[in-house]
PDB file of C-alpha atoms in Angstrom:
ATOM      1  CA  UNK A 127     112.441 105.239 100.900  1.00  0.00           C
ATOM      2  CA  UNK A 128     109.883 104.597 103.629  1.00  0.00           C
ATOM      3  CA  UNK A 129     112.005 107.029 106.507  1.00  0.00           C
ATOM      4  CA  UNK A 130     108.091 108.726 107.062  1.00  0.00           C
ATOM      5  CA  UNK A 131     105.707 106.852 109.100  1.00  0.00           C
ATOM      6  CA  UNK A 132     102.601 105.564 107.304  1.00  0.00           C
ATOM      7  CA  UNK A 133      99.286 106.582 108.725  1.00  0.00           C
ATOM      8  CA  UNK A 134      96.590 103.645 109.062  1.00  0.00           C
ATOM      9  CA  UNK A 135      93.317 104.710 109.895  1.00  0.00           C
ATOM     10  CA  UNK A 136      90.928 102.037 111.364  1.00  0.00           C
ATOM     11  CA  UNK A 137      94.309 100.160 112.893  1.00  0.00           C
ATOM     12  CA  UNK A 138      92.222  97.739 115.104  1.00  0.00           C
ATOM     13  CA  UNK A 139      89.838  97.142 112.476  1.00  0.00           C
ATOM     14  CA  UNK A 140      89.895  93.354 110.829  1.00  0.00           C
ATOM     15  CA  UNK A 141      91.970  94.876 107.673  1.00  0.00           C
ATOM     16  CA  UNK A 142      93.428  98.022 109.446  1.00  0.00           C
ATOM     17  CA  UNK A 143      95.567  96.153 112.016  1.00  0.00           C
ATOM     18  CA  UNK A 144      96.578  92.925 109.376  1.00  0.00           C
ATOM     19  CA  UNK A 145      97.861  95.668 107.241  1.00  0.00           C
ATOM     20  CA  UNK A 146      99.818  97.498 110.658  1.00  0.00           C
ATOM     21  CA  UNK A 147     101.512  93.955 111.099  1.00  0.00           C
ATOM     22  CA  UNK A 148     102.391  93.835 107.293  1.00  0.00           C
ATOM     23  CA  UNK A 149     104.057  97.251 107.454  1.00  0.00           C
ATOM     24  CA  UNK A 150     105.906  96.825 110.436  1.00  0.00           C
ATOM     25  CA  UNK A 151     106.916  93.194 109.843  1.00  0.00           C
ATOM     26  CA  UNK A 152     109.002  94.862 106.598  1.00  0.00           C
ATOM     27  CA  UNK A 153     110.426  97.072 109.096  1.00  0.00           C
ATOM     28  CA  UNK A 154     108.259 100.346 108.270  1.00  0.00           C
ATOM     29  CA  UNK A 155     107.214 102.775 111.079  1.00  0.00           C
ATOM     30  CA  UNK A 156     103.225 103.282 111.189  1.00  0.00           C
ATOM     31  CA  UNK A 157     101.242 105.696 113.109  1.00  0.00           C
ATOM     32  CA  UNK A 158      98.142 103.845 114.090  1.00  0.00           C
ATOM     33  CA  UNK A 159      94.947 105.887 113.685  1.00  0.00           C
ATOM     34  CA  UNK A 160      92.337 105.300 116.170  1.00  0.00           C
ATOM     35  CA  UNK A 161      91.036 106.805 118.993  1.00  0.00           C
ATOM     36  CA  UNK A 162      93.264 105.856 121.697  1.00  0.00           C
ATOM     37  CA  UNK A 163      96.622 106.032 119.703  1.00  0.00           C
ATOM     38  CA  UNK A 164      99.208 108.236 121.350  1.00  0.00           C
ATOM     39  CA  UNK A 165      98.499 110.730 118.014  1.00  0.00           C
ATOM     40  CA  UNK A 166      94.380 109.924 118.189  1.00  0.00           C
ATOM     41  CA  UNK A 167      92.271 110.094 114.825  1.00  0.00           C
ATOM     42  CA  UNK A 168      88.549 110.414 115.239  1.00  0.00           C
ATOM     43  CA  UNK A 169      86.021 110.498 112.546  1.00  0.00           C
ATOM     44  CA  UNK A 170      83.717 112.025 114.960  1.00  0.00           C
ATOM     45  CA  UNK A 171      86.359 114.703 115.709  1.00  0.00           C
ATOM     46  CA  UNK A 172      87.855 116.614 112.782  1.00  0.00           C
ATOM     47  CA  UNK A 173      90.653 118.315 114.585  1.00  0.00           C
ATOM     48  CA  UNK A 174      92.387 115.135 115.231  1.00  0.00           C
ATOM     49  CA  UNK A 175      92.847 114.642 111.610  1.00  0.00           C
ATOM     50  CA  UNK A 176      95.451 117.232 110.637  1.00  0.00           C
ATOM     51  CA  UNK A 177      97.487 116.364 113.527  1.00  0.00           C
ATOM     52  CA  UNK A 178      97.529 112.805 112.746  1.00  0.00           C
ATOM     53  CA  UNK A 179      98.112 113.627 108.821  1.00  0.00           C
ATOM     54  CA  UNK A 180     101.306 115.886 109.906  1.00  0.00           C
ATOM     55  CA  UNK A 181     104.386 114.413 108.753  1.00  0.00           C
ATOM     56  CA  UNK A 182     102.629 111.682 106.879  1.00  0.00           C
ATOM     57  CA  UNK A 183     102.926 110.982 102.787  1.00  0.00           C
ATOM     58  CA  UNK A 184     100.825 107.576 102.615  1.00  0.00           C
ATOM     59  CA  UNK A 185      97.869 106.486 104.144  1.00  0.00           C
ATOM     60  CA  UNK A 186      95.425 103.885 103.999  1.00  0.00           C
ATOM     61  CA  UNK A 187      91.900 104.661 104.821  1.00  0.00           C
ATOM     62  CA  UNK A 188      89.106 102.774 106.376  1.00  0.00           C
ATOM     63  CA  UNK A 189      85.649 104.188 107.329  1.00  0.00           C
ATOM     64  CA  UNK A 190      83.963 102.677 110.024  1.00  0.00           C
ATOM     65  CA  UNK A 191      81.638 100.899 109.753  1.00  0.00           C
ATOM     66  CA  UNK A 192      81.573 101.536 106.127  1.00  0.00           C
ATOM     67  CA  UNK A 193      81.128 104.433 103.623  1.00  0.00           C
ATOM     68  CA  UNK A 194      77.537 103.709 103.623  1.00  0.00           C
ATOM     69  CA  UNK A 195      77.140 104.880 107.171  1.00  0.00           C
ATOM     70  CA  UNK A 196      75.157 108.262 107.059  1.00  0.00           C
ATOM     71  CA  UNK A 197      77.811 111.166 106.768  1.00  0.00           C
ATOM     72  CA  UNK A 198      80.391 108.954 105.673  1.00  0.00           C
ATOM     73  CA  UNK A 199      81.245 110.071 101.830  1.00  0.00           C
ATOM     74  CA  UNK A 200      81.041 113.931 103.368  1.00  0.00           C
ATOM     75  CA  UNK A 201      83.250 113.110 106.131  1.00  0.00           C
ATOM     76  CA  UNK A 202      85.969 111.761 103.815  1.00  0.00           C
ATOM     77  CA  UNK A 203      85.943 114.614 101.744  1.00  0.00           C
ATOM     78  CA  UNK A 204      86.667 116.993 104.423  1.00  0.00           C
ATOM     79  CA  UNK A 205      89.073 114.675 105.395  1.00  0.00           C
ATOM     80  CA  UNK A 206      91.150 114.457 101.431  1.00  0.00           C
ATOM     81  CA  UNK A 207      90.880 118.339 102.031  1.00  0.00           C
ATOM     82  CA  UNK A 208      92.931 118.411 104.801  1.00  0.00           C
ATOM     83  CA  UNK A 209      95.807 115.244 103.807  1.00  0.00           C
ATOM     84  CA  UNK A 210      96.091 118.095 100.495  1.00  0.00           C
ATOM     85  CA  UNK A 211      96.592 120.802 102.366  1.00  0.00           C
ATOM     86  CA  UNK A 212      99.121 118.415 105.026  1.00  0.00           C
ATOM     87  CA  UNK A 213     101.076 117.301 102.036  1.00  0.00           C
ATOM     88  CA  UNK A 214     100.054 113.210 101.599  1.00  0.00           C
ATOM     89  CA  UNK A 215     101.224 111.588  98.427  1.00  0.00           C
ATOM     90  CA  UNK A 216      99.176 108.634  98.402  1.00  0.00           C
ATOM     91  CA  UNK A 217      95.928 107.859  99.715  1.00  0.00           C
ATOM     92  CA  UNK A 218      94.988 103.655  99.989  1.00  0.00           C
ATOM     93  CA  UNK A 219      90.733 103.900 100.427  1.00  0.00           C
ATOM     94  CA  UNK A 220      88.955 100.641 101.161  1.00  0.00           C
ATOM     95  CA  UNK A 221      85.486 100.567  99.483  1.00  0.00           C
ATOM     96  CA  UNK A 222      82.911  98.130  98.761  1.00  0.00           C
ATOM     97  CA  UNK A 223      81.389  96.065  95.948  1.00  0.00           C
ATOM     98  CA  UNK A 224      78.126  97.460  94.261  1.00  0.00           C
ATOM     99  CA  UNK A 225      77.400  99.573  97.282  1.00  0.00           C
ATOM    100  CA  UNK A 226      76.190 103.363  95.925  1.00  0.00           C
ATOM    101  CA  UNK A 227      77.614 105.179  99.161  1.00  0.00           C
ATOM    102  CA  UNK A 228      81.047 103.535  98.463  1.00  0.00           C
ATOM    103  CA  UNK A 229      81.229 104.655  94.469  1.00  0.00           C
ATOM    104  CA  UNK A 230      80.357 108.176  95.434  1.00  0.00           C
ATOM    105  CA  UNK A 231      83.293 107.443  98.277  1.00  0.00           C
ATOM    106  CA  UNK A 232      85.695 106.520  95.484  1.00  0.00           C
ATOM    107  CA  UNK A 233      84.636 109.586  93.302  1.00  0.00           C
ATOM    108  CA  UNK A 234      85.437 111.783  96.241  1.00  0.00           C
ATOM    109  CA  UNK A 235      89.000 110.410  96.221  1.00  0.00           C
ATOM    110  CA  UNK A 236      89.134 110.143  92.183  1.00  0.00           C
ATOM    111  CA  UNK A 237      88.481 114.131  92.182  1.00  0.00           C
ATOM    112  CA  UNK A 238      90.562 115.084  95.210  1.00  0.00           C
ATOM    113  CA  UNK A 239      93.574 115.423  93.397  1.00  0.00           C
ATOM    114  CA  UNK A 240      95.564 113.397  95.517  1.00  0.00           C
ATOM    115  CA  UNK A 241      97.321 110.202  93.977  1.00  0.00           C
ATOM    116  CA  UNK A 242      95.072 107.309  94.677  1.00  0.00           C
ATOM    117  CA  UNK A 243      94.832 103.787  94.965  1.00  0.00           C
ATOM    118  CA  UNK A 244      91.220 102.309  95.454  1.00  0.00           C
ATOM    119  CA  UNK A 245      90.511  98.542  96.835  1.00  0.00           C
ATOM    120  CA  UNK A 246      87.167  97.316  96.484  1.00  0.00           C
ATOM    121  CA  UNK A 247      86.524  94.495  98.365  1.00  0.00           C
ATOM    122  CA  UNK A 248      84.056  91.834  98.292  1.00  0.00           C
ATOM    123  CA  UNK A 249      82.443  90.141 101.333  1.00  0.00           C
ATOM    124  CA  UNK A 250      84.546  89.381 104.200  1.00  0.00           C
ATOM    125  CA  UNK A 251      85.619  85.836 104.661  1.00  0.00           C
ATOM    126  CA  UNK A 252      86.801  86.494 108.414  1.00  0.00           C
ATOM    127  CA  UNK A 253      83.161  87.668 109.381  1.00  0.00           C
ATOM    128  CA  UNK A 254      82.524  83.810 109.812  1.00  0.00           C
ATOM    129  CA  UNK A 255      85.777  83.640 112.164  1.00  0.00           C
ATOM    130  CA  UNK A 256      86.083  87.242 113.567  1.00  0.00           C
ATOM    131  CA  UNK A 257      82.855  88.734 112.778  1.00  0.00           C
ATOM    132  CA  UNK A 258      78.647  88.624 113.708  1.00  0.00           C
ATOM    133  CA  UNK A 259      79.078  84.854 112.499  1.00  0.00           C
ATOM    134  CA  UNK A 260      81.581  83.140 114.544  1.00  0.00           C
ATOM    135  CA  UNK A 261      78.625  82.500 117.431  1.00  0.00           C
ATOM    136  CA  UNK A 262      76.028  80.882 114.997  1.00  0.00           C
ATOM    137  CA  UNK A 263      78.722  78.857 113.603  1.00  0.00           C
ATOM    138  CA  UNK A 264      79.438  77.575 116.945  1.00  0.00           C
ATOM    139  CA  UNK A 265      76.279  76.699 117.594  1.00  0.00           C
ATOM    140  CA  UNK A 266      76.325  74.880 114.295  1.00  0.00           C
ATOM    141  CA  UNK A 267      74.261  76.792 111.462  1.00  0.00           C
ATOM    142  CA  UNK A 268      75.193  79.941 109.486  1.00  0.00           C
ATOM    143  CA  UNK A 269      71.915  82.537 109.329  1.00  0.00           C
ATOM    144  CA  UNK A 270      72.196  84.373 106.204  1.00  0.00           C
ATOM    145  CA  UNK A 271      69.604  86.121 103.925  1.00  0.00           C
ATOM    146  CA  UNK A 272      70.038  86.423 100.161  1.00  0.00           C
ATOM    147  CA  UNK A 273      69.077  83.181  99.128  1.00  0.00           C
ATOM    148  CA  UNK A 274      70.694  81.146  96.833  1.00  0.00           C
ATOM    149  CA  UNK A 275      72.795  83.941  95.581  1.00  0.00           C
ATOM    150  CA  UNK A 276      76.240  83.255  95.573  1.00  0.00           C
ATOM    151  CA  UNK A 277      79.386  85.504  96.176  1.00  0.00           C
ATOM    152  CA  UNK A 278      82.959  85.714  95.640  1.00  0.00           C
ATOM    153  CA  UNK A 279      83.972  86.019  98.808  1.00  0.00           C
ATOM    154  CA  UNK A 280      87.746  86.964 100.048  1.00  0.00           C
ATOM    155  CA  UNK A 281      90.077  86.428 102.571  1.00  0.00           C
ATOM    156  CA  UNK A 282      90.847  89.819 104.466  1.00  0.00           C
ATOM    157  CA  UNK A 283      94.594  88.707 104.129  1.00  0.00           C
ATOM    158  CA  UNK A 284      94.655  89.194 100.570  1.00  0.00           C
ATOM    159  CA  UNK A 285      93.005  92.637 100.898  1.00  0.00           C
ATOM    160  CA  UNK A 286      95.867  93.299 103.762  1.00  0.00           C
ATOM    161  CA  UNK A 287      98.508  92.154 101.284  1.00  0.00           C
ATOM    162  CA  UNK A 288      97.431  94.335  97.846  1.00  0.00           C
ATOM    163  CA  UNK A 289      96.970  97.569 100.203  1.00  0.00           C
ATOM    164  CA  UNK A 290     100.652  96.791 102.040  1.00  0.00           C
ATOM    165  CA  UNK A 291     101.849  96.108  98.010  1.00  0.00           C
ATOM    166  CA  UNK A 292      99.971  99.668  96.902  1.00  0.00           C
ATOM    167  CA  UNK A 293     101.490 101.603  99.517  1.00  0.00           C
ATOM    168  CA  UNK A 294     105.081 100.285  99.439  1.00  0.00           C
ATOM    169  CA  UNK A 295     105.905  99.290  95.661  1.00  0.00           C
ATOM    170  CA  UNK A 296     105.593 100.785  92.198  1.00  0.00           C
ATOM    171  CA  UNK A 297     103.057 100.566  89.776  1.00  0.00           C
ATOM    172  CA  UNK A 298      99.692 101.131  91.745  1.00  0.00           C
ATOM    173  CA  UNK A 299      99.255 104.657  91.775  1.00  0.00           C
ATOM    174  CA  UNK A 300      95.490 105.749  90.014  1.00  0.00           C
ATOM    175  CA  UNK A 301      94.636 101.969  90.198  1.00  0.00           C
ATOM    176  CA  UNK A 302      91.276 100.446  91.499  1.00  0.00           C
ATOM    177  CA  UNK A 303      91.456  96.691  92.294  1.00  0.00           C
ATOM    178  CA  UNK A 304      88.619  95.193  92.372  1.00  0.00           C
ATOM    179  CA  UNK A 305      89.431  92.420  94.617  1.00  0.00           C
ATOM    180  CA  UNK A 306      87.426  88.500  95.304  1.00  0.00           C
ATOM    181  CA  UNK A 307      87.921  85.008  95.837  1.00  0.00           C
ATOM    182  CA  UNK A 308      88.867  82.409  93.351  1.00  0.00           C
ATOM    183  CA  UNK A 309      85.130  81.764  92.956  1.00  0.00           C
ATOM    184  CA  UNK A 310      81.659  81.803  93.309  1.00  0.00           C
ATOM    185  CA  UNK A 311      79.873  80.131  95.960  1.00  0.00           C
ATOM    186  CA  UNK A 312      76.462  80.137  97.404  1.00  0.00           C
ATOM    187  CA  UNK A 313      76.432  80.699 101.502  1.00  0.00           C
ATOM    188  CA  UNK A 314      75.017  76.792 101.870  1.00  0.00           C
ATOM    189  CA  UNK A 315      78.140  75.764  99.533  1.00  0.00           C
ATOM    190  CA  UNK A 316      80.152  77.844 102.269  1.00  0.00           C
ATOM    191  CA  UNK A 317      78.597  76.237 105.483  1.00  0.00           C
ATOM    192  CA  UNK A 318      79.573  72.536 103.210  1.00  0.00           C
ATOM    193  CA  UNK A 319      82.933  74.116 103.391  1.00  0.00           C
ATOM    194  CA  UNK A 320      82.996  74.571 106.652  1.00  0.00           C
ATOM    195  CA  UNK A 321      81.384  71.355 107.821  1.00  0.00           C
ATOM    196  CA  UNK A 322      84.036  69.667 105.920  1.00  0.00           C
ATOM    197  CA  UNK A 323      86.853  71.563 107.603  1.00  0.00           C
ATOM    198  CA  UNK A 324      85.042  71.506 111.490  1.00  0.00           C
ATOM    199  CA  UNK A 325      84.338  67.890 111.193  1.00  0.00           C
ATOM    200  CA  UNK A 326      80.713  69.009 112.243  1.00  0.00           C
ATOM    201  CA  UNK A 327      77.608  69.736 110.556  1.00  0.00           C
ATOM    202  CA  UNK A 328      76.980  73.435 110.108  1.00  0.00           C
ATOM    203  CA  UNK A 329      73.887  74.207 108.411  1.00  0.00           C
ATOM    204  CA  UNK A 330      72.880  76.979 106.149  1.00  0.00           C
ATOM    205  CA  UNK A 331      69.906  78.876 107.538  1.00  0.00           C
ATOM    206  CA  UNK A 332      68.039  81.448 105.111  1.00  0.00           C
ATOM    207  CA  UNK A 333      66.736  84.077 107.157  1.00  0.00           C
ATOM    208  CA  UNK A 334      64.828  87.621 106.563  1.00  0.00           C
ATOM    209  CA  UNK A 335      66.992  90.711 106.139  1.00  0.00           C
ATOM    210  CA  UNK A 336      64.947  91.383 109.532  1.00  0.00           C
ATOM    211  CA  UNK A 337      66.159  88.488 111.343  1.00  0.00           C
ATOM    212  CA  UNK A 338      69.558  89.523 109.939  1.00  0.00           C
ATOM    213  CA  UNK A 339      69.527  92.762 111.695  1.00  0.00           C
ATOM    214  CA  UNK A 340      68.495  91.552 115.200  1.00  0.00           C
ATOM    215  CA  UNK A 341      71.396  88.896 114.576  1.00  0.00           C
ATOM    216  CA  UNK A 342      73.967  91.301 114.132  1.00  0.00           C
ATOM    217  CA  UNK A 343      72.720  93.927 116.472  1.00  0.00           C
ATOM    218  CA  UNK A 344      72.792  91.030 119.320  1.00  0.00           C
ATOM    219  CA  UNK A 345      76.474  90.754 118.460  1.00  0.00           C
ATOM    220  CA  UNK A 346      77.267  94.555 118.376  1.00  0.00           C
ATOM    221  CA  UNK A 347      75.111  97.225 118.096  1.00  0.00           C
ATOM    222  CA  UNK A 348      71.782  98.840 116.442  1.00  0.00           C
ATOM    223  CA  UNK A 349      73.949 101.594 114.420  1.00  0.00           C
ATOM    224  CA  UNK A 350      76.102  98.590 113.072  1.00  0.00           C
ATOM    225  CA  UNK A 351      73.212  96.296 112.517  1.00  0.00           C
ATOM    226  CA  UNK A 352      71.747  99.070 110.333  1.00  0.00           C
ATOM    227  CA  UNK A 353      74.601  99.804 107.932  1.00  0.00           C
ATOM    228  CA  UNK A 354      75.472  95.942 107.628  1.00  0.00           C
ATOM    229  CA  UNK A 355      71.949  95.307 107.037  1.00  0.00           C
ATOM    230  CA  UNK A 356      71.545  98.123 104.557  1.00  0.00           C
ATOM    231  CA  UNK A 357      74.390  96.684 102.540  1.00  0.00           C
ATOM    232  CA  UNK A 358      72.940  93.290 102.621  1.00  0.00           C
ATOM    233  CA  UNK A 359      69.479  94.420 101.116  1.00  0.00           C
ATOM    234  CA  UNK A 360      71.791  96.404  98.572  1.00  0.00           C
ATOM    235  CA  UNK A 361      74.285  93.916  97.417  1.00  0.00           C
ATOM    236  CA  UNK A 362      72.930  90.431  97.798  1.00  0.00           C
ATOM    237  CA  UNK A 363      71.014  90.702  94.973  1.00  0.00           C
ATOM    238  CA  UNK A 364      73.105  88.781  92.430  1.00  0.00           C
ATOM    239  CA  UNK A 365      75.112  92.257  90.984  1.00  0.00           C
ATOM    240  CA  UNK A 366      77.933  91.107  92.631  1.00  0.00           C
ATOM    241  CA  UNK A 367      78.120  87.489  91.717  1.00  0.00           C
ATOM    242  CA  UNK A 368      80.968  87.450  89.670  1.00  0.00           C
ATOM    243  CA  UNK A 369      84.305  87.192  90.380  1.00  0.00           C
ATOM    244  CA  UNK A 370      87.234  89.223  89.355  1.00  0.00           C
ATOM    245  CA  UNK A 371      91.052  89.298  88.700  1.00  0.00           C
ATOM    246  CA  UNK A 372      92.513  92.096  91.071  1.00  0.00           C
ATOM    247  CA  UNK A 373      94.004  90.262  93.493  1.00  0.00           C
ATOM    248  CA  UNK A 374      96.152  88.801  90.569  1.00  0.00           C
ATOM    249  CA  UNK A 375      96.431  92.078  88.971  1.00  0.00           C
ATOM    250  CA  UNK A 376      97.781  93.420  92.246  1.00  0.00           C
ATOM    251  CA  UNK A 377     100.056  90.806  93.447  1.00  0.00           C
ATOM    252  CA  UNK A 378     100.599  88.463  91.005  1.00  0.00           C
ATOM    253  CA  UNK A 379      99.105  85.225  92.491  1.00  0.00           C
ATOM    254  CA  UNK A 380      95.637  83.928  92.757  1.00  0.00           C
ATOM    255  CA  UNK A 381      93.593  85.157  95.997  1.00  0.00           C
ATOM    256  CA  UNK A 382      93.176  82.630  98.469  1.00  0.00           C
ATOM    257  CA  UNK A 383      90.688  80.154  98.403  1.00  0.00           C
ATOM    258  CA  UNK A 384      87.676  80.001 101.208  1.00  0.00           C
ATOM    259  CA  UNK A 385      88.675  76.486 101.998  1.00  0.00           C
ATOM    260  CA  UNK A 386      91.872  77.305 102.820  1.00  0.00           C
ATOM    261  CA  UNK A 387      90.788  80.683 104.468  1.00  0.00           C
ATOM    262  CA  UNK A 388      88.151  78.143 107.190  1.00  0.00           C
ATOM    263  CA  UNK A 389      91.473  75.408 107.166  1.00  0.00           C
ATOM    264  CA  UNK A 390      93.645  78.226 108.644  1.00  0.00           C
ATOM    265  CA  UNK A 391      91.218  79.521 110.875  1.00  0.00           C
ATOM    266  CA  UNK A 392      90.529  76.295 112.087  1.00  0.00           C
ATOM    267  CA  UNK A 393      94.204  75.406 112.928  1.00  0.00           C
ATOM    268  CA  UNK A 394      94.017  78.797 115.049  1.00  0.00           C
ATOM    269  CA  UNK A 395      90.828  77.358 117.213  1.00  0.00           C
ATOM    270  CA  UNK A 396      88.321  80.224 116.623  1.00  0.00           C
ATOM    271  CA  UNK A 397      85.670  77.222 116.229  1.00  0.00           C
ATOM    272  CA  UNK A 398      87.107  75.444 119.148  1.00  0.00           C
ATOM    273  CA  UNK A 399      84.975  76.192 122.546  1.00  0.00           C
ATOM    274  CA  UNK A 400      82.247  74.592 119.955  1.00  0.00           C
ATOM    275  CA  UNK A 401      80.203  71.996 121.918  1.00  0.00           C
TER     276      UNK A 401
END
């Protein structure tokens, strides 16, 4: 059933490569798409995508470092043109909750008549253990704007596990799961979390969509900073604060909890050069 590699683009990304462990743990050949794979894929460099489409049926596709990054949507479209003309079967896209550059990313895979599966996916849980927020948590506060508005935040190991179900089982073709946490909480109900869990006070620390950007640029870079921030501004304004059911829909279990998504992380000692 599964004798044809599966293609992951974005396999060292924080999704990409949980989903390339998933896949080969169930003893299923991937080709990794990134830059320095032995087959490379470069968004940047549209003749690497044919080759690294040949001989492939599924795929799961990540955009880094997110649809919203100018040239994104157009990018992907070229890019469905080509997996139709090299044969894929099923595409696996990775979009983003009320984010306008991501819808007009899904549409581009809804209309390119290739047999789809869309996962739209809250806020990242493993951005406070992986991610721009593992140093200020270290130091003991977590800097976030938006306020008091609260999110459904998810674990990226439920979003690993309903792509890895989409693109080996039955039943998810033409599907869109629109995939969060268990519930709501407010960013200073998530730094209680993970006081709770460290043993340590971490404080929530509202800060400017400004401050924001210098944050994450300080971790990474200004091109980064400027998509993450632009997604901020667009989606922590309450539209998102709700939680849905497509983790359950997908799987058949409840999505993973944040408290046990900061217990885990703990036991692994990301928090533990902490002074």
């Amino acid at each position: 059933m599964h004798t044809q590699p599966i293609l992951v683009v974005g396999a060292n990304g924080k999704t990409g490569s949980r989903v390339v462990t998933r896949l080969e743990e169930k003893g299923i050949a991937v080709r990794r798409g990134s830059r320095g794979a032995d087959i490379p894929f470069d968004w940047e460099a549209p003749g690497t995508w044919k080759p690294a489409l040949s001989g492939i049926r599924k795929a799961y596709v990540t955009y880094f470092p997110d649809l919203a990054f100018p040239g994104a949507v157009e990018k992907l479209e070229a890019f469905t043109k080509v997996a139709g003309q090299t044969g894929l079967e099923h595409i696996v896209l990775l979009s983003g909750r009320g984010e306008h550059f991501a819808s007009l990313g899904e549409e581009v895979v809804r209309n390119s008549g290739l047999p789809f599966t869309i996962v739209r996916a809250a806020w990242f849980a493993q951005n406070f253990s992986e991610g721009y927020l593992r140093d200020p948590i270290l130091g003991g506060v977590l800097p976030m704007p938006g306020g008091d508005i609260a999110e459904p935040i998810i674990d990226i190991d439920d979003i690993a596990d309903v792509v890895v179900a989409a693109l080996t089982e039955d039943g998810h073709l033409g599907e869109r799961y629109e995939v969060t946490g268990p519930r709501l909480m407010t960013f200073a109900q998530m730094a209680e979390v993970l006081s709770t869990t460290l043993g340590r006070h971490i404080q929530h620390v509202p800060i400017s969509f400004e401050d924001f950007h210098a944050n994450v640029a300080a971790s990474g870079d200004d091109f980064v900073a400027d998509v993450f921030t632009k997604i901020a501004r667009e989606t922590l304004d309450g539209r998102n604060a709700y939680v849905t059911n497509g983790v359950e829909q997908a799987l058949g279990r409840k999505p993973r909890d944040f408290a046990e998504f900061a217990a885990k992380a703990a036991s692994h000692g990301v928090w533990a050069t902490a002074a």
